[in-house]
PDB file of C-alpha atoms in Angstrom:
ATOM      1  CA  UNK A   1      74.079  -4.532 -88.537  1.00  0.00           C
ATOM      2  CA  UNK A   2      71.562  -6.176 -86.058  1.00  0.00           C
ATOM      3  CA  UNK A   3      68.267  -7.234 -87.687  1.00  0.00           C
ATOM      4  CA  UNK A   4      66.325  -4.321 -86.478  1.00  0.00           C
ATOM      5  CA  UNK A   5      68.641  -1.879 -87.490  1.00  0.00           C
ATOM      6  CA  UNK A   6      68.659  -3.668 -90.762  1.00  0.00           C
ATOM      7  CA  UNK A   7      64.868  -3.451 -91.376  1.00  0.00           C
ATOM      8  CA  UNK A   8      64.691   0.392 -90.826  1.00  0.00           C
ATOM      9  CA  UNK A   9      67.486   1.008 -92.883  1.00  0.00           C
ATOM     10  CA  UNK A  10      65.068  -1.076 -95.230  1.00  0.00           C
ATOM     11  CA  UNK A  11      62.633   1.240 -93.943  1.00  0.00           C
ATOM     12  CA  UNK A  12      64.223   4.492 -94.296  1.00  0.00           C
ATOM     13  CA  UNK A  13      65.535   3.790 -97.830  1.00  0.00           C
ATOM     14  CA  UNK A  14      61.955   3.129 -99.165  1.00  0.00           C
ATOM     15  CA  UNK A  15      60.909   6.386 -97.114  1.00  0.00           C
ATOM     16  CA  UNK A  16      63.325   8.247 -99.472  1.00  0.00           C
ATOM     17  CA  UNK A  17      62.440   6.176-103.012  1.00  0.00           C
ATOM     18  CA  UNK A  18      58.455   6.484-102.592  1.00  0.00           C
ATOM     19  CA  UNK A  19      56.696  10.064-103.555  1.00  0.00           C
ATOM     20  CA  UNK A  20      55.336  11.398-100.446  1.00  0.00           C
ATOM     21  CA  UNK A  21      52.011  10.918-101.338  1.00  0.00           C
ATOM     22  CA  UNK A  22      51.650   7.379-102.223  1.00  0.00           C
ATOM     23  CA  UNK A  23      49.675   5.161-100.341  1.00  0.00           C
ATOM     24  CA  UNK A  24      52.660   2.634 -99.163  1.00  0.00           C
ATOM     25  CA  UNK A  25      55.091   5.789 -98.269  1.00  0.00           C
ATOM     26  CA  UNK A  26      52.110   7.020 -95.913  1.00  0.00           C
ATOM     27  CA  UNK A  27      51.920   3.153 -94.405  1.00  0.00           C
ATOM     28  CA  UNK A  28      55.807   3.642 -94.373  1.00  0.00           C
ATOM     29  CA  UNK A  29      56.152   6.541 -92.601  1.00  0.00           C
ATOM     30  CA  UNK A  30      53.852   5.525 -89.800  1.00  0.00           C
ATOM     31  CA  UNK A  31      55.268   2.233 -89.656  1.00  0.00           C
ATOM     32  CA  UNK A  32      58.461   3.451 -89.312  1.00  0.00           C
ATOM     33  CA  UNK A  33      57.790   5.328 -86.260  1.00  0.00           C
ATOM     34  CA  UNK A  34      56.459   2.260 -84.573  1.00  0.00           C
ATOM     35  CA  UNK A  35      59.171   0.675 -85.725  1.00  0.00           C
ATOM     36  CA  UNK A  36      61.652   2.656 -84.543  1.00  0.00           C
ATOM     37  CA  UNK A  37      60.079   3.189 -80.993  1.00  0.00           C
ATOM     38  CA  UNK A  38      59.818  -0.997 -80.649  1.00  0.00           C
ATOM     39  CA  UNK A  39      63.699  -0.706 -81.378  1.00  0.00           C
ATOM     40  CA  UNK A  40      63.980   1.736 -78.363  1.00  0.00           C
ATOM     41  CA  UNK A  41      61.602  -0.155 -76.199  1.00  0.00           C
ATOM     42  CA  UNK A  42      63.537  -3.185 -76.306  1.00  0.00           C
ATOM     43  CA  UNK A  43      67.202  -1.326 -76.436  1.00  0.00           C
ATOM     44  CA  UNK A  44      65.697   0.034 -72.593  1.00  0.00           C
ATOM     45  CA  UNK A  45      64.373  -3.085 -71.724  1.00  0.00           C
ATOM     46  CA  UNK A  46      61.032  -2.236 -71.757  1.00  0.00           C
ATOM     47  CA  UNK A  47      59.786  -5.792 -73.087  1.00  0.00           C
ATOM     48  CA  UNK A  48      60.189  -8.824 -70.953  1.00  0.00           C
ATOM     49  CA  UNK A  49      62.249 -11.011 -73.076  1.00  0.00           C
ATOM     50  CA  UNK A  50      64.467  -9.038 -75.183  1.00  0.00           C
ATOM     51  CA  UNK A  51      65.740 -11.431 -77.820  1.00  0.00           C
ATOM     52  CA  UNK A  52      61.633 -12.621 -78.567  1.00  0.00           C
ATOM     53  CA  UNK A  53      60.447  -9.271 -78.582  1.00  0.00           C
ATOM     54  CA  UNK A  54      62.908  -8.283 -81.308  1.00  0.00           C
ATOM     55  CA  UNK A  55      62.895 -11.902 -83.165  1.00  0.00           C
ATOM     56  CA  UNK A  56      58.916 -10.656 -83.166  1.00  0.00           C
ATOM     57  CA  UNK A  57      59.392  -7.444 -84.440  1.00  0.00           C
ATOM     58  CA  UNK A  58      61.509  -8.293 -87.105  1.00  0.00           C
ATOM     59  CA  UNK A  59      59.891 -11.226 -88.615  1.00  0.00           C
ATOM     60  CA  UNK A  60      56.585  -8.829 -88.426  1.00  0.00           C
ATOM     61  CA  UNK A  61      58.373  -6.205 -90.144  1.00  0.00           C
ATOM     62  CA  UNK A  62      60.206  -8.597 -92.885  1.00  0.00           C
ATOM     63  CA  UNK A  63      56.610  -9.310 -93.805  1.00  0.00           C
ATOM     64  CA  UNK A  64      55.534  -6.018 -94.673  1.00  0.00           C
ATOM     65  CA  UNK A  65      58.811  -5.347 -96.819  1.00  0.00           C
ATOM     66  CA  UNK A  66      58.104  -8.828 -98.470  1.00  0.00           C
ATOM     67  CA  UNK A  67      54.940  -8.274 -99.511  1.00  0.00           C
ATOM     68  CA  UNK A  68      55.889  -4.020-100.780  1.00  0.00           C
ATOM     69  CA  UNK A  69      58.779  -5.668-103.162  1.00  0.00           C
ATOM     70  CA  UNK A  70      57.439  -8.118-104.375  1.00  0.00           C
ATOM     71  CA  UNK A  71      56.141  -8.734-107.910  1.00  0.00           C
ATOM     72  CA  UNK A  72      53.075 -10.721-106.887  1.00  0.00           C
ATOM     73  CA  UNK A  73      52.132  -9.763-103.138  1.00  0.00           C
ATOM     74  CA  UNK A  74      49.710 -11.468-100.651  1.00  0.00           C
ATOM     75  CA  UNK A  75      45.735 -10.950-101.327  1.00  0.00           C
ATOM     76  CA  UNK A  76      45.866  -8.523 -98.060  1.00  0.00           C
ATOM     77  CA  UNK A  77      48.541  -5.799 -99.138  1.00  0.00           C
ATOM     78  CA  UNK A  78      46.842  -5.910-102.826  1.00  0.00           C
ATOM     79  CA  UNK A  79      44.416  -2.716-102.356  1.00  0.00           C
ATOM     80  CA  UNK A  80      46.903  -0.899-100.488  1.00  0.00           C
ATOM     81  CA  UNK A  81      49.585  -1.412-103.647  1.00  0.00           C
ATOM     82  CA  UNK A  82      46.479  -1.127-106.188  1.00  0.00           C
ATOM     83  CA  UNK A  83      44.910   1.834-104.911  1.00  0.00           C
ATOM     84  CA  UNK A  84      48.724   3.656-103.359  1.00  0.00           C
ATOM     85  CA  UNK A  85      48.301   6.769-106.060  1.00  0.00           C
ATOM     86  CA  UNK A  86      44.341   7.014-106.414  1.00  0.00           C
ATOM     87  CA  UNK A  87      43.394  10.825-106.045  1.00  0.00           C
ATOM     88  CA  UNK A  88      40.122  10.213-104.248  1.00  0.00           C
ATOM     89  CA  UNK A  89      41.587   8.080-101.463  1.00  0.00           C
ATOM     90  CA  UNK A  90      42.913  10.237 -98.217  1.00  0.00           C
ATOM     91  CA  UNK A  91      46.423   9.420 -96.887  1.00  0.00           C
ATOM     92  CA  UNK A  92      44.549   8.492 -93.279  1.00  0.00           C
ATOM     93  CA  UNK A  93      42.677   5.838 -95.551  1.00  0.00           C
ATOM     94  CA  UNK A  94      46.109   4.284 -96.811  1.00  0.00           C
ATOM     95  CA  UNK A  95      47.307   3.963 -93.202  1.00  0.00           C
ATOM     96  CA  UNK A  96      44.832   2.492 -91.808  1.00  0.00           C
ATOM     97  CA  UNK A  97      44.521  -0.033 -95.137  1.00  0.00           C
ATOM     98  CA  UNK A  98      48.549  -0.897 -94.435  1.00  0.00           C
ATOM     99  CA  UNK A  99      48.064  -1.413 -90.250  1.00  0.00           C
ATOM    100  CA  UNK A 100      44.869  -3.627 -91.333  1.00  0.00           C
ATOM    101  CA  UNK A 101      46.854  -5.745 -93.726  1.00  0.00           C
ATOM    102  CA  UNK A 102      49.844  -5.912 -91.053  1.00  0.00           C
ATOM    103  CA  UNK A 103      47.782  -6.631 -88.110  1.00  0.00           C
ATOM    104  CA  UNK A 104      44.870  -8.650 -89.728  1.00  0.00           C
ATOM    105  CA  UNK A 105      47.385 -10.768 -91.234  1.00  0.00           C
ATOM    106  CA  UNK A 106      51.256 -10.578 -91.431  1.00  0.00           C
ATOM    107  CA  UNK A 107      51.501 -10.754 -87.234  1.00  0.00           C
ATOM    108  CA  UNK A 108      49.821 -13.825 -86.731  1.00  0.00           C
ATOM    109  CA  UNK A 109      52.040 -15.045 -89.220  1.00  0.00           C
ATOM    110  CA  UNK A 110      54.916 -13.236 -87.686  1.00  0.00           C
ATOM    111  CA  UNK A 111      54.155 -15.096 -83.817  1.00  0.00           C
ATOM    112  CA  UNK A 112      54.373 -18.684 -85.705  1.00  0.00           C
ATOM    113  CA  UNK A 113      57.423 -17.916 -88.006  1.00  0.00           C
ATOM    114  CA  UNK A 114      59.040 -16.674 -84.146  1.00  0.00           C
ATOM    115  CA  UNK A 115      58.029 -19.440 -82.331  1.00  0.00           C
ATOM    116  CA  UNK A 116      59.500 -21.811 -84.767  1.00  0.00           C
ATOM    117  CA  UNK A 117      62.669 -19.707 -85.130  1.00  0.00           C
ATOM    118  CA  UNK A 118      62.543 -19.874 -81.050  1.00  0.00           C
ATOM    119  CA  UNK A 119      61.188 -23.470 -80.345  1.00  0.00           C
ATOM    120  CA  UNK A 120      58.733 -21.881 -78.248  1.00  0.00           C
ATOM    121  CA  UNK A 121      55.200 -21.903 -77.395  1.00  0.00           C
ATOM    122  CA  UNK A 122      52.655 -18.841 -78.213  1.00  0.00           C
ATOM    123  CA  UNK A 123      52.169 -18.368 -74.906  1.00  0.00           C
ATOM    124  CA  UNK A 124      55.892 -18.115 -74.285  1.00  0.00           C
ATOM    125  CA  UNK A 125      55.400 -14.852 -76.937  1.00  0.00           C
ATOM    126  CA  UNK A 126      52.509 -13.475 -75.246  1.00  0.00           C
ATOM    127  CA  UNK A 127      53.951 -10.690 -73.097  1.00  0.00           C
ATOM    128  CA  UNK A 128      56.028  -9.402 -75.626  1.00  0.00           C
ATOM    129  CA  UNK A 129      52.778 -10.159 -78.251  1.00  0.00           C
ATOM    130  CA  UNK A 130      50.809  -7.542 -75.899  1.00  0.00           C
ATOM    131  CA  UNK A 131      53.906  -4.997 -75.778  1.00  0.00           C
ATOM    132  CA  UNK A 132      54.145  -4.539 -79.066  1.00  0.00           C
ATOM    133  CA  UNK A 133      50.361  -4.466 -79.346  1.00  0.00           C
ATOM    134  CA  UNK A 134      50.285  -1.814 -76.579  1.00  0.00           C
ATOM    135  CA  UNK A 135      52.658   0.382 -78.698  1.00  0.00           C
ATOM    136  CA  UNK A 136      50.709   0.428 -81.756  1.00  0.00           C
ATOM    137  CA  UNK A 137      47.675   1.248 -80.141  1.00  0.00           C
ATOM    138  CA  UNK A 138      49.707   3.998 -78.149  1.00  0.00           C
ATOM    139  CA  UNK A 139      50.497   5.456 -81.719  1.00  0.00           C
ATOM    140  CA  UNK A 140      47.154   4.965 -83.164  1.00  0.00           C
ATOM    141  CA  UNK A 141      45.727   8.026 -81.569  1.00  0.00           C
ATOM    142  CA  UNK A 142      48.659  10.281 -82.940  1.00  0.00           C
ATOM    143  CA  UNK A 143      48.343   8.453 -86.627  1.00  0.00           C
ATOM    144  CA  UNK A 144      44.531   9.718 -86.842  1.00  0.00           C
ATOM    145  CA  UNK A 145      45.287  13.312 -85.900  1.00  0.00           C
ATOM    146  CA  UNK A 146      48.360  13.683 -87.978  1.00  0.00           C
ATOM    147  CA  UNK A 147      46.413  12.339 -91.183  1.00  0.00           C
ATOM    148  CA  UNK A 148      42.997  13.496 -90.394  1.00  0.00           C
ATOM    149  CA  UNK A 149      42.058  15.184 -93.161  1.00  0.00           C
ATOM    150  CA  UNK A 150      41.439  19.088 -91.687  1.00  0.00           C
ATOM    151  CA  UNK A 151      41.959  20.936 -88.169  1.00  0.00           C
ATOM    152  CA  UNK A 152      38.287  19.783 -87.244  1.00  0.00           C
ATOM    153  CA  UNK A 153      36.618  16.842 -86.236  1.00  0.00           C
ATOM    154  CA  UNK A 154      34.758  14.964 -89.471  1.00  0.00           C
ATOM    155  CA  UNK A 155      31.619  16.118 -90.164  1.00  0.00           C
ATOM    156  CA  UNK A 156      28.822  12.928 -89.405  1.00  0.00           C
ATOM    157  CA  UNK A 157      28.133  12.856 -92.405  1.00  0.00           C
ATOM    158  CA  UNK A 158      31.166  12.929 -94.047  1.00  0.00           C
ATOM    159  CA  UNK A 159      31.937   8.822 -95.268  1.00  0.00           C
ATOM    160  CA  UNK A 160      35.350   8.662 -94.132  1.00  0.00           C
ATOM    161  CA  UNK A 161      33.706   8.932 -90.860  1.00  0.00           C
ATOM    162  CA  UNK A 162      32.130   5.555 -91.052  1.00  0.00           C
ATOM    163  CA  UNK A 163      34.752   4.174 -92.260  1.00  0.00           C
ATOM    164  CA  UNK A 164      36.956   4.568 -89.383  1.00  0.00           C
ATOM    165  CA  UNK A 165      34.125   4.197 -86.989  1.00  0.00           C
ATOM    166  CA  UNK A 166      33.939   0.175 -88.380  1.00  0.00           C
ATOM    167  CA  UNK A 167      37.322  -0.471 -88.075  1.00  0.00           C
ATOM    168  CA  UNK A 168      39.762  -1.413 -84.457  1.00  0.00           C
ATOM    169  CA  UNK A 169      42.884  -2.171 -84.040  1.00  0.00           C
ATOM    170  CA  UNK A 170      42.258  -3.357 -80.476  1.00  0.00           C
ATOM    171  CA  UNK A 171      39.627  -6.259 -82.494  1.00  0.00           C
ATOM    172  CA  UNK A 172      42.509  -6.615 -85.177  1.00  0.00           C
ATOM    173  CA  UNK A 173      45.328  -7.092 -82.645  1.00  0.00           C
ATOM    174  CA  UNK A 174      43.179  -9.738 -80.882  1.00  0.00           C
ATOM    175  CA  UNK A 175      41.960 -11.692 -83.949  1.00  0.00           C
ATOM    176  CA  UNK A 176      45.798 -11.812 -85.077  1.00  0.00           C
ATOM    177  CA  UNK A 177      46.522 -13.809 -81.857  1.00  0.00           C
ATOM    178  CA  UNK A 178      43.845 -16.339 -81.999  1.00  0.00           C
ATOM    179  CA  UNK A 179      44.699 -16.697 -85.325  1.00  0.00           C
ATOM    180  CA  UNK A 180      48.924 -16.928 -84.607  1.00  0.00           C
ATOM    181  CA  UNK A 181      47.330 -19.373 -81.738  1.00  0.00           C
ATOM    182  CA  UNK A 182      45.351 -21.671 -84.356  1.00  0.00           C
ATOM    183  CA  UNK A 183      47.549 -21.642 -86.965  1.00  0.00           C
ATOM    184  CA  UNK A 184      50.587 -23.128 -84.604  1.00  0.00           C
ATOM    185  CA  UNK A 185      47.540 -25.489 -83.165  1.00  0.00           C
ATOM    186  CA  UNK A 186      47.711 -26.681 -87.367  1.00  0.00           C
ATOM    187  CA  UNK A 187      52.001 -26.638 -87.744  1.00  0.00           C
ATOM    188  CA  UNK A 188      51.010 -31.122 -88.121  1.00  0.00           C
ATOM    189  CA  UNK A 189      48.313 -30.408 -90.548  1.00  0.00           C
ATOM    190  CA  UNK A 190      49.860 -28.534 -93.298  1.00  0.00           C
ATOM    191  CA  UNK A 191      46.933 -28.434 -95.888  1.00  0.00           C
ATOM    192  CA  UNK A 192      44.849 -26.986 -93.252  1.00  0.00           C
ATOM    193  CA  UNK A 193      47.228 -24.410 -92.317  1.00  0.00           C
ATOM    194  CA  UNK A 194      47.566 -23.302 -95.739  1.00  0.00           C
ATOM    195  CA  UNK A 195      43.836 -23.064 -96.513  1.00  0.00           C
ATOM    196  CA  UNK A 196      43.270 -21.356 -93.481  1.00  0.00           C
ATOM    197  CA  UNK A 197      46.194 -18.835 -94.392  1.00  0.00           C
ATOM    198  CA  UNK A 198      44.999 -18.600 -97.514  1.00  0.00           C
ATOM    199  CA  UNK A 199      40.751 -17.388 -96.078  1.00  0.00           C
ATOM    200  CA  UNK A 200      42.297 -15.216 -93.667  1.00  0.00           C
ATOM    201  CA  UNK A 201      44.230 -13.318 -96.385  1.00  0.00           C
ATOM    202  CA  UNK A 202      41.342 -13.341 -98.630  1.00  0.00           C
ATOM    203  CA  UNK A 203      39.294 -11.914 -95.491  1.00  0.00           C
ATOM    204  CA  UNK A 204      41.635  -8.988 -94.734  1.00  0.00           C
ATOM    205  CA  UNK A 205      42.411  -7.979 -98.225  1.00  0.00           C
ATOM    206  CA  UNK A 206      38.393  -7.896 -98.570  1.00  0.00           C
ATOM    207  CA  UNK A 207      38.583  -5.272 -95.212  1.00  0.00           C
ATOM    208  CA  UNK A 208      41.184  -3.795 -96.329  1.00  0.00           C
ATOM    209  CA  UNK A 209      39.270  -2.779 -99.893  1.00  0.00           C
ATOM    210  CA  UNK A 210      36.573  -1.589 -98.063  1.00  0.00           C
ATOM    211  CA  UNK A 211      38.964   1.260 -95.562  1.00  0.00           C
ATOM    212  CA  UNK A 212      40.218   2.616 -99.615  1.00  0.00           C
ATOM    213  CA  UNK A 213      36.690   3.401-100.686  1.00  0.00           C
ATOM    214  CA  UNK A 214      36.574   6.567-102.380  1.00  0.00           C
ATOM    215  CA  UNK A 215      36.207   9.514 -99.858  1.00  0.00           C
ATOM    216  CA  UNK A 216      37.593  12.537-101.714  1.00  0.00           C
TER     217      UNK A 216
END
């Protein structure tokens, strides 16, 4: 089995474990969409370099089903897996809390893990870096109307409306490469690389706390 076939199988079985309500088969579900269309993307040759886009997508992707089995996951996924079964939280809410954690954190750790795996450069990465970004940004669109919570728009002054209103991918996606970019920039200064790793989980599991505030 190739490694991205491997990961949705990975994928698909915790689809089928998880109740369909918990917060991490929500994140699942979506994420296993955008998995699968990366899979055909490359497959069609849609990404300039093949072989980095899906090194890329699978170290991304290994990071998400790291952090979902394991007994002690990173500070980021923590409100996500804290929070997956809490009756006031809205499945568009869990989403959104699992593409913050992934973006805000697990890619730019994804780009450095590739480019050692590779021997490459970031920049080397960065077409394929902005395809993949492209494609969850195509989805994003179709995540919020399939999990919006009612046929109507939200009311103004309903909270989940702020909430969604002070979060972007497009800001997340960006922030993930100049961190992937710094943290390679630190690969000869290892104690700095790990305290920075360390803040900018801290930072995202803090943002990702505030998207499962209470709504419901």
């Amino acid at each position: 089995m190739v490694p991205m076939e491997a990961v949705l199988a990975r994928m698909r079985a915790l689809d089928e474990r998880l109740p369909e309500r918990d917060g991490v088969a929500v994140f699942n579900r979506v994420y296993l969409t955008v998995t699968q269309t990366l899979h055909e993307g490359i497959a069609y040759g849609a990404f300039p370099s093949p072989r980095r886009a899906e090194t890329l997508s699978v170290r991304f992707a290994e990071r998400y089903l790291t952090a979902v089995e394991a007994d002690r996951a990173p500070a980021c996924w923590r409100p996500l897996l804290q929070y997956r079964r809490h009756p006031g939280i809205r499945p568009l809410q869990h989403a959104l809390a699992g593409i913050n954690a992934h973006i805000g954190h697990d890619l730019a750790l994804a780009v450095v893990a590739t480019c050692r795996s590779l021997d490459c450069e970031p920049a080397a990465l960065e077409a394929d870096f902005d395809r993949v970004g492209d494609t969850l940004v195509s989805l994003e669109e179709q995540i919020r109307e399939d999990l919006m919570p009612g046929p109507d728009l939200l009311e103004v002054a309903d909270p989940l409306t702020h909430l969604l209103g002070a979060w972007s991918l497009d800001r997340a996606r960006a922030g993930a490469w100049a961190s992937a970019r710094l943290l390679w920039s630190l690969r000869r200064s290892p104690d700095l690389a790990e305290e920075f790793t360390d803040s900018l989980d801290a930072g995202v599991g803090l943002v990702g706390r505030c998207l499962l505030t209470p709504t419901g």
